[in-house]
Amino acid sequence: MEGRQMDELAEIRLTARHKGLPQRAVGMTTAEFLASGPRLSEFWSPLVVLDDAAMRHNVEVMANWCTERGLELMPHGKTTMAPSLWQRQVDAGSLGITLATMGQVRTARTFGVSSIMLANAAVDGHSLRYLAGELADSDFRFVCWADSVATVEAMEAPLRDAATPRQVDVLVELGGEGGRTGARTIDEAIAIAERIAASDVLRLAGVAGYEGSLAHDRSAPAIDAVETYLRRQIELHERIGHLYDDGDVYVTAGGSAFFDLVAKVYAEAGAAADAADRLGGGRTLFTLRSGAYIVHDDGFYRGISPFDEARASDDEPRFVSGMFGVGRVVSHPEPGLALIDGGKRDFPFDEGLPIPRGTSTELGAAWQPLPGASVSAMNDQHSYVRLEDGSELAIGDLVRLGLSHPCTAFDKWSVLPVVESVDSDVVVDLVHTFF
């Protein structure tokens, strides 16, 4: 990622349209505001806050773990759509950033991202002509997926029309019955690979897939389904090996739930071996795309990630939650019920409701336990906090919330404060998102 474009983040001028910011921040640039020594206690509720210490820990853990196993990492940037967080991941050794739409690719290019995997098909003619223009930059590494011959044919005409200066690297996507996208059989996938290899504007660059759509827990049947799928992916890679040229190829899977299983199967396929020994001279890049790990969570990933901090065993690394929500009590209409000022517009709810983790009288004060509390429902701008008998929350009190599923937390905020740690009042950064 190029420094000049990243420097633009510091020059973004803060306005009253950025929810949660202190009033005094309005009119300042991001750099000016951070230089003024901001404190979380100045911010307005509701808020989603990021924990700098936790994010640094998680990024280091994932980077080291991948390196030890001979795996590349291209974290899924659509989780955060935050270039400053992508930069942390790239600085820690990630090969590039994964994205989900060509619109996200264009956004990333404006911030100088030079290595992108589109974990999707690119078939829109307008975006393909844009891509052809970007490929004039010889330093730009781009790869996308295809799961049908029709996808290949949809790509070719716009790229020819735009006189693409070089071929587009395309991975054959293998899916699974009942899953999301991807060819349903290996034979279908081989036919797609043959069609890509025969194209004048596309280059066959490996195999891809997403195991997360095939399982949603860590039960024995779920693990078996994931590992069976991954071995089919390796089989496809081996069966189309004669179609590869002498350039780099990818074998890629690995969301944030089952990346340990991906590493296991990829190790069996030789991921840790010297990649330069691949027939033809290029490298085989066994690549994970996990993205949510940078902040982990207190819900869905806490329950399914192999690296959750609550696991009983100490044999594996641990992620810690690097984000939390804050809401202020605005109503106490009946015993055992408090309403806070943040709801579905502010906090994620698609993979589990927020979990009350603590309370304080003011932002920046110490968080006190709130045992037995739960969120029973959410409206657009309210969350219903249920309290155990004897517990009380006064009007104006704050509730710290554990959040589930970062992919639907970041998209609700254009600016998020970053504190030194969950127990600190010191704001060390503002993260800008671009959804």
GROMACS .gro file of C-alpha atoms in nm:
model
  435
    1MET     CA    1   0.000   0.000   0.000
    2GLU     CA    2   0.136   0.339  -0.100
    3GLY     CA    3   0.208   0.599   0.165
    4ARG     CA    4   0.080   0.901  -0.024
    5GLN     CA    5  -0.274   0.767  -0.058
    6MET     CA    6  -0.273   0.641   0.302
    7ASP     CA    7  -0.166   0.985   0.418
    8GLU     CA    8  -0.496   1.115   0.285
    9LEU     CA    9  -0.670   0.953   0.582
   10ALA     CA   10  -0.499   1.196   0.818
   11GLU     CA   11  -0.630   1.489   0.615
   12ILE     CA   12  -0.996   1.386   0.620
   13ARG     CA   13  -1.189   1.672   0.775
   14LEU     CA   14  -1.424   1.571   1.054
   15THR     CA   15  -1.782   1.694   1.044
   16ALA     CA   16  -2.101   1.680   1.247
   17ARG     CA   17  -2.212   1.400   1.013
   18HIS     CA   18  -1.962   1.164   1.175
   19LYS     CA   19  -2.172   1.019   1.454
   20GLY     CA   20  -2.027   0.992   1.801
   21LEU     CA   21  -1.747   1.247   1.760
   22PRO     CA   22  -1.702   1.524   2.018
   23GLN     CA   23  -1.839   1.859   1.908
   24ARG     CA   24  -1.495   2.015   1.928
   25ALA     CA   25  -1.372   1.775   1.656
   26VAL     CA   26  -1.597   1.931   1.394
   27GLY     CA   27  -1.386   2.117   1.139
   28MET     CA   28  -1.057   1.955   1.241
   29THR     CA   29  -0.865   1.714   1.024
   30THR     CA   30  -0.817   1.366   1.165
   31ALA     CA   31  -0.449   1.446   1.229
   32GLU     CA   32  -0.532   1.770   1.409
   33PHE     CA   33  -0.789   1.600   1.630
   34LEU     CA   34  -0.554   1.316   1.725
   35ALA     CA   35  -0.278   1.565   1.802
   36SER     CA   36  -0.510   1.737   2.049
   37GLY     CA   37  -0.506   1.443   2.291
   38PRO     CA   38  -0.865   1.318   2.263
   39ARG     CA   39  -1.029   1.110   2.534
   40LEU     CA   40  -1.311   0.863   2.497
   41SER     CA   41  -1.500   1.050   2.768
   42GLU     CA   42  -1.555   1.332   2.517
   43PHE     CA   43  -1.744   1.114   2.269
   44TRP     CA   44  -2.119   1.085   2.237
   45SER     CA   45  -2.315   0.765   2.279
   46PRO     CA   46  -2.389   0.529   2.116
   47LEU     CA   47  -2.046   0.417   2.001
   48VAL     CA   48  -1.849   0.127   1.864
   49VAL     CA   49  -1.492   0.140   1.994
   50LEU     CA   50  -1.180  -0.047   1.879
   51ASP     CA   51  -0.910  -0.177   2.114
   52ASP     CA   52  -0.558  -0.106   1.985
   53ALA     CA   53  -0.379  -0.355   2.212
   54ALA     CA   54  -0.617  -0.636   2.116
   55MET     CA   55  -0.586  -0.567   1.743
   56ARG     CA   56  -0.207  -0.559   1.759
   57HIS     CA   57  -0.211  -0.889   1.944
   58ASN     CA   58  -0.448  -1.056   1.697
   59VAL     CA   59  -0.256  -0.939   1.390
   60GLU     CA   60   0.072  -1.066   1.532
   61VAL     CA   61  -0.076  -1.402   1.634
   62MET     CA   62  -0.224  -1.467   1.290
   63ALA     CA   63   0.085  -1.353   1.100
   64ASN     CA   64   0.320  -1.573   1.304
   65TRP     CA   65   0.089  -1.875   1.286
   66CYS     CA   66   0.064  -1.853   0.905
   67THR     CA   67   0.439  -1.807   0.862
   68GLU     CA   68   0.510  -2.116   1.072
   69ARG     CA   69   0.289  -2.322   0.838
   70GLY     CA   70   0.409  -2.189   0.505
   71LEU     CA   71   0.078  -2.016   0.440
   72GLU     CA   72   0.016  -1.682   0.276
   73LEU     CA   73  -0.252  -1.453   0.415
   74MET     CA   74  -0.474  -1.218   0.215
   75PRO     CA   75  -0.722  -1.105   0.481
   76HIS     CA   76  -1.075  -1.026   0.368
   77GLY     CA   77  -1.086  -0.648   0.364
   78LYS     CA   78  -1.465  -0.631   0.327
   79THR     CA   79  -1.484  -0.711   0.699
   80THR     CA   80  -1.368  -0.362   0.792
   81MET     CA   81  -1.335  -0.164   0.465
   82ALA     CA   82  -1.081   0.032   0.667
   83PRO     CA   83  -0.755   0.105   0.481
   84SER     CA   84  -0.567   0.186   0.802
   85LEU     CA   85  -0.649  -0.163   0.935
   86TRP     CA   86  -0.555  -0.322   0.602
   87GLN     CA   87  -0.220  -0.147   0.640
   88ARG     CA   88  -0.164  -0.315   0.976
   89GLN     CA   89  -0.223  -0.653   0.815
   90VAL     CA   90   0.002  -0.584   0.516
   91ASP     CA   91   0.276  -0.449   0.743
   92ALA     CA   92   0.260  -0.780   0.934
   93GLY     CA   93   0.337  -0.973   0.616
   94SER     CA   94   0.006  -1.029   0.438
   95LEU     CA   95   0.045  -1.089   0.064
   96GLY     CA   96  -0.241  -0.851  -0.010
   97ILE     CA   97  -0.607  -0.785   0.063
   98THR     CA   98  -0.914  -0.986  -0.039
   99LEU     CA   99  -1.230  -0.800  -0.143
  100ALA     CA  100  -1.581  -0.899  -0.245
  101THR     CA  101  -1.693  -0.656  -0.516
  102MET     CA  102  -1.531  -0.458  -0.795
  103GLY     CA  103  -1.652  -0.142  -0.625
  104GLN     CA  104  -1.443  -0.238  -0.323
  105VAL     CA  105  -1.149  -0.306  -0.554
  106ARG     CA  106  -1.176   0.045  -0.694
  107THR     CA  107  -1.187   0.190  -0.342
  108ALA     CA  108  -0.880  -0.010  -0.244
  109ARG     CA  109  -0.689   0.107  -0.550
  110THR     CA  110  -0.747   0.471  -0.450
  111PHE     CA  111  -0.551   0.389  -0.132
  112GLY     CA  112  -0.265   0.231  -0.322
  113VAL     CA  113  -0.347  -0.136  -0.252
  114SER     CA  114  -0.129  -0.321  -0.502
  115SER     CA  115  -0.222  -0.686  -0.436
  116ILE     CA  116  -0.591  -0.780  -0.444
  117MET     CA  117  -0.789  -1.101  -0.461
  118LEU     CA  118  -1.151  -1.062  -0.564
  119ALA     CA  119  -1.322  -1.355  -0.390
  120ASN     CA  120  -1.598  -1.339  -0.645
  121ALA     CA  121  -1.662  -1.334  -1.017
  122ALA     CA  122  -1.615  -1.014  -1.217
  123VAL     CA  123  -1.871  -1.001  -1.499
  124ASP     CA  124  -1.984  -0.637  -1.515
  125GLY     CA  125  -1.852  -0.484  -1.835
  126HIS     CA  126  -1.795  -0.139  -1.684
  127SER     CA  127  -1.583  -0.274  -1.401
  128LEU     CA  128  -1.389  -0.506  -1.632
  129ARG     CA  129  -1.296  -0.215  -1.858
  130TYR     CA  130  -1.183  -0.028  -1.546
  131LEU     CA  131  -0.976  -0.332  -1.446
  132ALA     CA  132  -0.807  -0.340  -1.786
  133GLY     CA  133  -0.692   0.016  -1.727
  134GLU     CA  134  -0.555  -0.068  -1.383
  135LEU     CA  135  -0.357  -0.361  -1.525
  136ALA     CA  136  -0.136  -0.112  -1.707
  137ASP     CA  137   0.031  -0.076  -1.366
  138SER     CA  138   0.285  -0.359  -1.378
  139ASP     CA  139   0.309  -0.363  -0.997
  140PHE     CA  140  -0.062  -0.440  -0.956
  141ARG     CA  141  -0.133  -0.803  -0.865
  142PHE     CA  142  -0.499  -0.898  -0.921
  143VAL     CA  143  -0.680  -1.231  -0.922
  144CYS     CA  144  -1.051  -1.319  -0.934
  145TRP     CA  145  -1.268  -1.632  -0.947
  146ALA     CA  146  -1.490  -1.810  -1.198
  147ASP     CA  147  -1.732  -2.098  -1.141
  148SER     CA  148  -1.877  -2.148  -1.490
  149VAL     CA  149  -1.786  -2.125  -1.856
  150ALA     CA  150  -2.053  -1.856  -1.884
  151THR     CA  151  -1.856  -1.647  -1.633
  152VAL     CA  152  -1.543  -1.684  -1.846
  153GLU     CA  153  -1.728  -1.577  -2.159
  154ALA     CA  154  -1.881  -1.277  -1.979
  155MET     CA  155  -1.531  -1.158  -1.889
  156GLU     CA  156  -1.369  -1.193  -2.228
  157ALA     CA  157  -1.557  -0.945  -2.447
  158PRO     CA  158  -1.515  -0.637  -2.221
  159LEU     CA  159  -1.148  -0.716  -2.164
  160ARG     CA  160  -1.084  -0.751  -2.537
  161ASP     CA  161  -1.282  -0.435  -2.605
  162ALA     CA  162  -1.062  -0.249  -2.354
  163ALA     CA  163  -0.743  -0.402  -2.502
  164THR     CA  164  -0.629  -0.528  -2.164
  165PRO     CA  165  -0.250  -0.488  -2.145
  166ARG     CA  166  -0.212  -0.830  -1.981
  167GLN     CA  167  -0.419  -1.134  -1.901
  168VAL     CA  168  -0.637  -1.140  -1.590
  169ASP     CA  169  -0.547  -1.413  -1.342
  170VAL     CA  170  -0.852  -1.629  -1.272
  171LEU     CA  171  -0.901  -1.909  -1.018
  172VAL     CA  172  -1.148  -2.191  -1.069
  173GLU     CA  173  -1.393  -2.186  -0.780
  174LEU     CA  174  -1.503  -2.523  -0.644
  175GLY     CA  175  -1.820  -2.525  -0.436
  176GLY     CA  176  -2.021  -2.787  -0.256
  177GLU     CA  177  -2.376  -2.911  -0.264
  178GLY     CA  178  -2.591  -2.675  -0.058
  179GLY     CA  179  -2.308  -2.424  -0.038
  180ARG     CA  180  -2.274  -2.084  -0.198
  181THR     CA  181  -2.105  -2.028  -0.535
  182GLY     CA  182  -1.860  -2.263  -0.702
  183ALA     CA  183  -1.871  -2.549  -0.950
  184ARG     CA  184  -2.050  -2.839  -0.789
  185THR     CA  185  -1.832  -3.118  -0.926
  186ILE     CA  186  -1.463  -3.159  -1.001
  187ASP     CA  187  -1.540  -3.250  -1.361
  188GLU     CA  188  -1.732  -2.923  -1.406
  189ALA     CA  189  -1.442  -2.733  -1.252
  190ILE     CA  190  -1.191  -2.901  -1.485
  191ALA     CA  191  -1.395  -2.793  -1.787
  192ILE     CA  192  -1.389  -2.435  -1.658
  193ALA     CA  193  -1.013  -2.454  -1.604
  194GLU     CA  194  -0.964  -2.577  -1.961
  195ARG     CA  195  -1.171  -2.287  -2.091
  196ILE     CA  196  -0.971  -2.031  -1.891
  197ALA     CA  197  -0.642  -2.181  -2.005
  198ALA     CA  198  -0.755  -2.148  -2.368
  199SER     CA  199  -0.848  -1.780  -2.334
  200ASP     CA  200  -0.643  -1.501  -2.487
  201VAL     CA  201  -0.733  -1.250  -2.214
  202LEU     CA  202  -0.746  -1.474  -1.906
  203ARG     CA  203  -0.481  -1.682  -1.732
  204LEU     CA  204  -0.551  -1.993  -1.523
  205ALA     CA  205  -0.400  -1.912  -1.184
  206GLY     CA  206  -0.519  -2.182  -0.946
  207VAL     CA  207  -0.820  -2.295  -0.746
  208ALA     CA  208  -1.036  -2.123  -0.487
  209GLY     CA  209  -1.331  -2.180  -0.260
  210TYR     CA  210  -1.506  -2.098   0.065
  211GLU     CA  211  -1.556  -2.373   0.318
  212GLY     CA  212  -1.753  -2.157   0.563
  213SER     CA  213  -2.083  -2.195   0.378
  214LEU     CA  214  -2.075  -2.571   0.433
  215ALA     CA  215  -2.075  -2.572   0.814
  216HIS     CA  216  -2.179  -2.341   1.098
  217ASP     CA  217  -2.042  -2.513   1.408
  218ARG     CA  218  -1.752  -2.734   1.513
  219SER     CA  219  -1.942  -3.059   1.546
  220ALA     CA  220  -1.786  -3.377   1.407
  221PRO     CA  221  -2.014  -3.381   1.098
  222ALA     CA  222  -1.933  -3.014   1.030
  223ILE     CA  223  -1.558  -3.071   1.055
  224ASP     CA  224  -1.585  -3.375   0.830
  225ALA     CA  225  -1.778  -3.175   0.570
  226VAL     CA  226  -1.516  -2.900   0.568
  227GLU     CA  227  -1.219  -3.134   0.544
  228THR     CA  228  -1.383  -3.342   0.271
  229TYR     CA  229  -1.445  -3.027   0.069
  230LEU     CA  230  -1.087  -2.907   0.113
  231ARG     CA  231  -0.946  -3.240  -0.004
  232ARG     CA  232  -1.164  -3.216  -0.314
  233GLN     CA  233  -1.012  -2.874  -0.374
  234ILE     CA  234  -0.661  -3.021  -0.357
  235GLU     CA  235  -0.767  -3.298  -0.595
  236LEU     CA  236  -0.888  -3.036  -0.842
  237HIS     CA  237  -0.559  -2.846  -0.812
  238GLU     CA  238  -0.362  -3.161  -0.890
  239ARG     CA  239  -0.584  -3.264  -1.183
  240ILE     CA  240  -0.548  -2.930  -1.360
  241GLY     CA  241  -0.176  -2.897  -1.288
  242HIS     CA  242  -0.087  -2.970  -1.650
  243LEU     CA  243  -0.282  -2.658  -1.755
  244TYR     CA  244  -0.075  -2.416  -1.546
  245ASP     CA  245   0.197  -2.204  -1.703
  246ASP     CA  246   0.522  -2.120  -1.525
  247GLY     CA  247   0.376  -1.834  -1.320
  248ASP     CA  248   0.250  -1.831  -0.962
  249VAL     CA  249  -0.069  -2.016  -0.878
  250TYR     CA  250  -0.298  -1.995  -0.577
  251VAL     CA  251  -0.474  -2.257  -0.370
  252THR     CA  252  -0.703  -2.058  -0.144
  253ALA     CA  253  -0.973  -2.107   0.117
  254GLY     CA  254  -1.008  -2.015   0.481
  255GLY     CA  255  -1.259  -1.781   0.640
  256SER     CA  256  -1.235  -1.690   1.008
  257ALA     CA  257  -1.407  -2.002   1.143
  258PHE     CA  258  -1.220  -2.304   1.001
  259PHE     CA  259  -0.877  -2.176   0.902
  260ASP     CA  260  -0.712  -2.439   1.123
  261LEU     CA  261  -0.876  -2.713   0.916
  262VAL     CA  262  -0.761  -2.543   0.596
  263ALA     CA  263  -0.405  -2.533   0.731
  264LYS     CA  264  -0.423  -2.903   0.819
  265VAL     CA  265  -0.536  -3.012   0.472
  266TYR     CA  266  -0.299  -2.772   0.297
  267ALA     CA  267  -0.010  -2.909   0.504
  268GLU     CA  268  -0.098  -3.257   0.378
  269ALA     CA  269  -0.074  -3.113   0.025
  270GLY     CA  270   0.273  -2.971   0.088
  271ALA     CA  271   0.201  -2.611   0.186
  272ALA     CA  272   0.510  -2.595   0.405
  273ALA     CA  273   0.741  -2.732   0.134
  274ASP     CA  274   0.968  -2.511  -0.073
  275ALA     CA  275   0.722  -2.346  -0.312
  276ALA     CA  276   0.996  -2.283  -0.568
  277ASP     CA  277   1.011  -2.656  -0.638
  278ARG     CA  278   0.674  -2.653  -0.816
  279LEU     CA  279   0.686  -2.791  -1.166
  280GLY     CA  280   0.727  -2.502  -1.408
  281GLY     CA  281   0.924  -2.279  -1.172
  282GLY     CA  282   0.645  -2.066  -1.028
  283ARG     CA  283   0.521  -2.071  -0.671
  284THR     CA  284   0.213  -2.236  -0.530
  285LEU     CA  285   0.068  -1.982  -0.286
  286PHE     CA  286  -0.142  -2.167  -0.029
  287THR     CA  287  -0.344  -1.872   0.089
  288LEU     CA  288  -0.587  -1.805   0.375
  289ARG     CA  289  -0.838  -1.521   0.351
  290SER     CA  290  -0.948  -1.486   0.715
  291GLY     CA  291  -1.053  -1.128   0.786
  292ALA     CA  292  -1.253  -1.106   1.109
  293TYR     CA  293  -0.958  -1.212   1.325
  294ILE     CA  294  -0.826  -0.855   1.350
  295VAL     CA  295  -1.099  -0.771   1.603
  296HIS     CA  296  -1.240  -1.122   1.665
  297ASP     CA  297  -1.571  -1.081   1.856
  298ASP     CA  298  -1.778  -1.173   2.159
  299GLY     CA  299  -2.033  -1.387   1.977
  300PHE     CA  300  -2.025  -1.594   1.657
  301TYR     CA  301  -1.647  -1.617   1.617
  302ARG     CA  302  -1.597  -1.652   1.990
  303GLY     CA  303  -1.803  -1.969   1.965
  304ILE     CA  304  -1.647  -2.117   1.651
  305SER     CA  305  -1.293  -1.982   1.607
  306PRO     CA  306  -1.015  -2.228   1.693
  307PHE     CA  307  -0.827  -1.943   1.859
  308ASP     CA  308  -1.090  -1.805   2.094
  309GLU     CA  309  -0.953  -1.689   2.430
  310ALA     CA  310  -1.212  -1.895   2.621
  311ARG     CA  311  -1.081  -2.234   2.502
  312ALA     CA  312  -0.973  -2.462   2.785
  313SER     CA  313  -0.646  -2.573   2.624
  314ASP     CA  314  -0.339  -2.353   2.615
  315ASP     CA  315  -0.183  -2.537   2.323
  316GLU     CA  316  -0.294  -2.288   2.057
  317PRO     CA  317  -0.262  -1.911   2.015
  318ARG     CA  318  -0.551  -1.694   2.129
  319PHE     CA  319  -0.743  -1.407   1.976
  320VAL     CA  320  -0.906  -1.149   2.201
  321SER     CA  321  -1.205  -0.931   2.127
  322GLY     CA  322  -1.089  -0.599   1.984
  323MET     CA  323  -1.419  -0.413   1.956
  324PHE     CA  324  -1.703  -0.320   2.189
  325GLY     CA  325  -2.022  -0.117   2.183
  326VAL     CA  326  -2.132   0.151   2.425
  327GLY     CA  327  -2.489   0.259   2.489
  328ARG     CA  328  -2.637   0.498   2.745
  329VAL     CA  329  -2.947   0.424   2.950
  330VAL     CA  330  -3.227   0.652   2.836
  331SER     CA  331  -3.524   0.478   2.997
  332HIS     CA  332  -3.595   0.250   3.294
  333PRO     CA  333  -3.967   0.196   3.238
  334GLU     CA  334  -4.017  -0.108   3.463
  335PRO     CA  335  -3.818  -0.319   3.710
  336GLY     CA  336  -3.559  -0.536   3.542
  337LEU     CA  337  -3.559  -0.346   3.212
  338ALA     CA  338  -3.338  -0.064   3.087
  339LEU     CA  339  -3.337   0.084   2.735
  340ILE     CA  340  -3.010   0.213   2.591
  341ASP     CA  341  -2.966   0.457   2.304
  342GLY     CA  342  -2.801   0.220   2.055
  343GLY     CA  343  -2.980  -0.033   1.840
  344LYS     CA  344  -2.973  -0.201   1.500
  345ARG     CA  345  -2.842   0.116   1.334
  346ASP     CA  346  -2.537   0.104   1.560
  347PHE     CA  347  -2.458  -0.255   1.662
  348PRO     CA  348  -2.452  -0.587   1.472
  349PHE     CA  349  -2.737  -0.829   1.537
  350ASP     CA  350  -2.740  -1.080   1.250
  351GLU     CA  351  -2.521  -1.341   1.426
  352GLY     CA  352  -2.639  -1.289   1.782
  353LEU     CA  353  -2.750  -0.997   1.998
  354PRO     CA  354  -2.498  -0.785   2.191
  355ILE     CA  355  -2.390  -0.910   2.534
  356PRO     CA  356  -2.371  -0.665   2.830
  357ARG     CA  357  -2.017  -0.685   2.969
  358GLY     CA  358  -2.004  -0.396   3.213
  359THR     CA  359  -2.140  -0.063   3.326
  360SER     CA  360  -2.003   0.273   3.433
  361THR     CA  361  -2.136   0.615   3.515
  362GLU     CA  362  -1.936   0.786   3.242
  363LEU     CA  363  -1.713   0.706   2.947
  364GLY     CA  364  -1.358   0.681   3.070
  365ALA     CA  365  -1.457   0.558   3.415
  366ALA     CA  366  -1.378   0.202   3.524
  367TRP     CA  367  -1.616  -0.065   3.397
  368GLN     CA  368  -1.801  -0.254   3.670
  369PRO     CA  369  -1.946  -0.604   3.621
  370LEU     CA  370  -2.308  -0.639   3.518
  371PRO     CA  371  -2.375  -1.006   3.603
  372GLY     CA  372  -2.678  -1.180   3.458
  373ALA     CA  373  -2.769  -0.896   3.223
  374SER     CA  374  -2.875  -0.971   2.866
  375VAL     CA  375  -3.006  -0.796   2.557
  376SER     CA  376  -3.345  -0.946   2.474
  377ALA     CA  377  -3.437  -0.738   2.169
  378MET     CA  378  -3.328  -0.447   1.954
  379ASN     CA  379  -3.505  -0.170   1.766
  380ASP     CA  380  -3.347   0.076   1.524
  381GLN     CA  381  -3.216   0.301   1.804
  382HIS     CA  382  -3.287   0.107   2.125
  383SER     CA  383  -3.161  -0.214   2.284
  384TYR     CA  384  -3.357  -0.384   2.564
  385VAL     CA  385  -3.123  -0.466   2.854
  386ARG     CA  386  -3.278  -0.721   3.091
  387LEU     CA  387  -3.143  -0.715   3.447
  388GLU     CA  388  -3.136  -0.975   3.719
  389ASP     CA  389  -3.339  -0.918   4.034
  390GLY     CA  390  -3.174  -0.647   4.238
  391SER     CA  391  -2.962  -0.505   3.958
  392GLU     CA  392  -3.019  -0.141   3.869
  393LEU     CA  393  -2.911   0.093   3.595
  394ALA     CA  394  -2.978   0.462   3.642
  395ILE     CA  395  -3.075   0.702   3.368
  396GLY     CA  396  -2.749   0.814   3.208
  397ASP     CA  397  -2.546   0.505   3.301
  398LEU     CA  398  -2.338   0.344   3.029
  399VAL     CA  399  -2.341  -0.020   2.924
  400ARG     CA  400  -2.041  -0.181   2.751
  401LEU     CA  401  -2.151  -0.443   2.500
  402GLY     CA  402  -1.970  -0.741   2.358
  403LEU     CA  403  -2.053  -0.758   1.987
  404SER     CA  404  -2.093  -1.047   1.747
  405HIS     CA  405  -1.984  -1.053   1.381
  406PRO     CA  406  -1.749  -0.766   1.287
  407CYS     CA  407  -1.861  -0.783   0.923
  408THR     CA  408  -2.186  -0.612   1.022
  409ALA     CA  409  -2.037  -0.385   1.288
  410PHE     CA  410  -1.797  -0.174   1.081
  411ASP     CA  411  -2.050  -0.097   0.808
  412LYS     CA  412  -2.258   0.105   1.053
  413TRP     CA  413  -1.979   0.352   1.128
  414SER     CA  414  -1.781   0.584   0.902
  415VAL     CA  415  -1.542   0.674   1.187
  416LEU     CA  416  -1.452   0.457   1.487
  417PRO     CA  417  -1.234   0.567   1.781
  418VAL     CA  418  -0.944   0.342   1.880
  419VAL     CA  419  -0.844   0.337   2.247
  420GLU     CA  420  -0.517   0.209   2.391
  421SER     CA  421  -0.705  -0.083   2.548
  422VAL     CA  422  -1.055  -0.168   2.668
  423ASP     CA  423  -0.971  -0.017   3.008
  424SER     CA  424  -0.814   0.301   2.871
  425ASP     CA  425  -0.971   0.641   2.807
  426VAL     CA  426  -0.690   0.746   2.568
  427VAL     CA  427  -0.791   0.764   2.200
  428VAL     CA  428  -0.491   0.680   1.980
  429ASP     CA  429  -0.651   0.671   1.636
  430LEU     CA  430  -0.965   0.723   1.432
  431VAL     CA  431  -1.043   0.447   1.181
  432HIS     CA  432  -1.225   0.560   0.866
  433THR     CA  433  -1.435   0.306   0.678
  434PHE     CA  434  -1.544   0.318   0.313
  435PHE     CA  435  -1.853   0.105   0.255
   0.00000   0.00000   0.00000
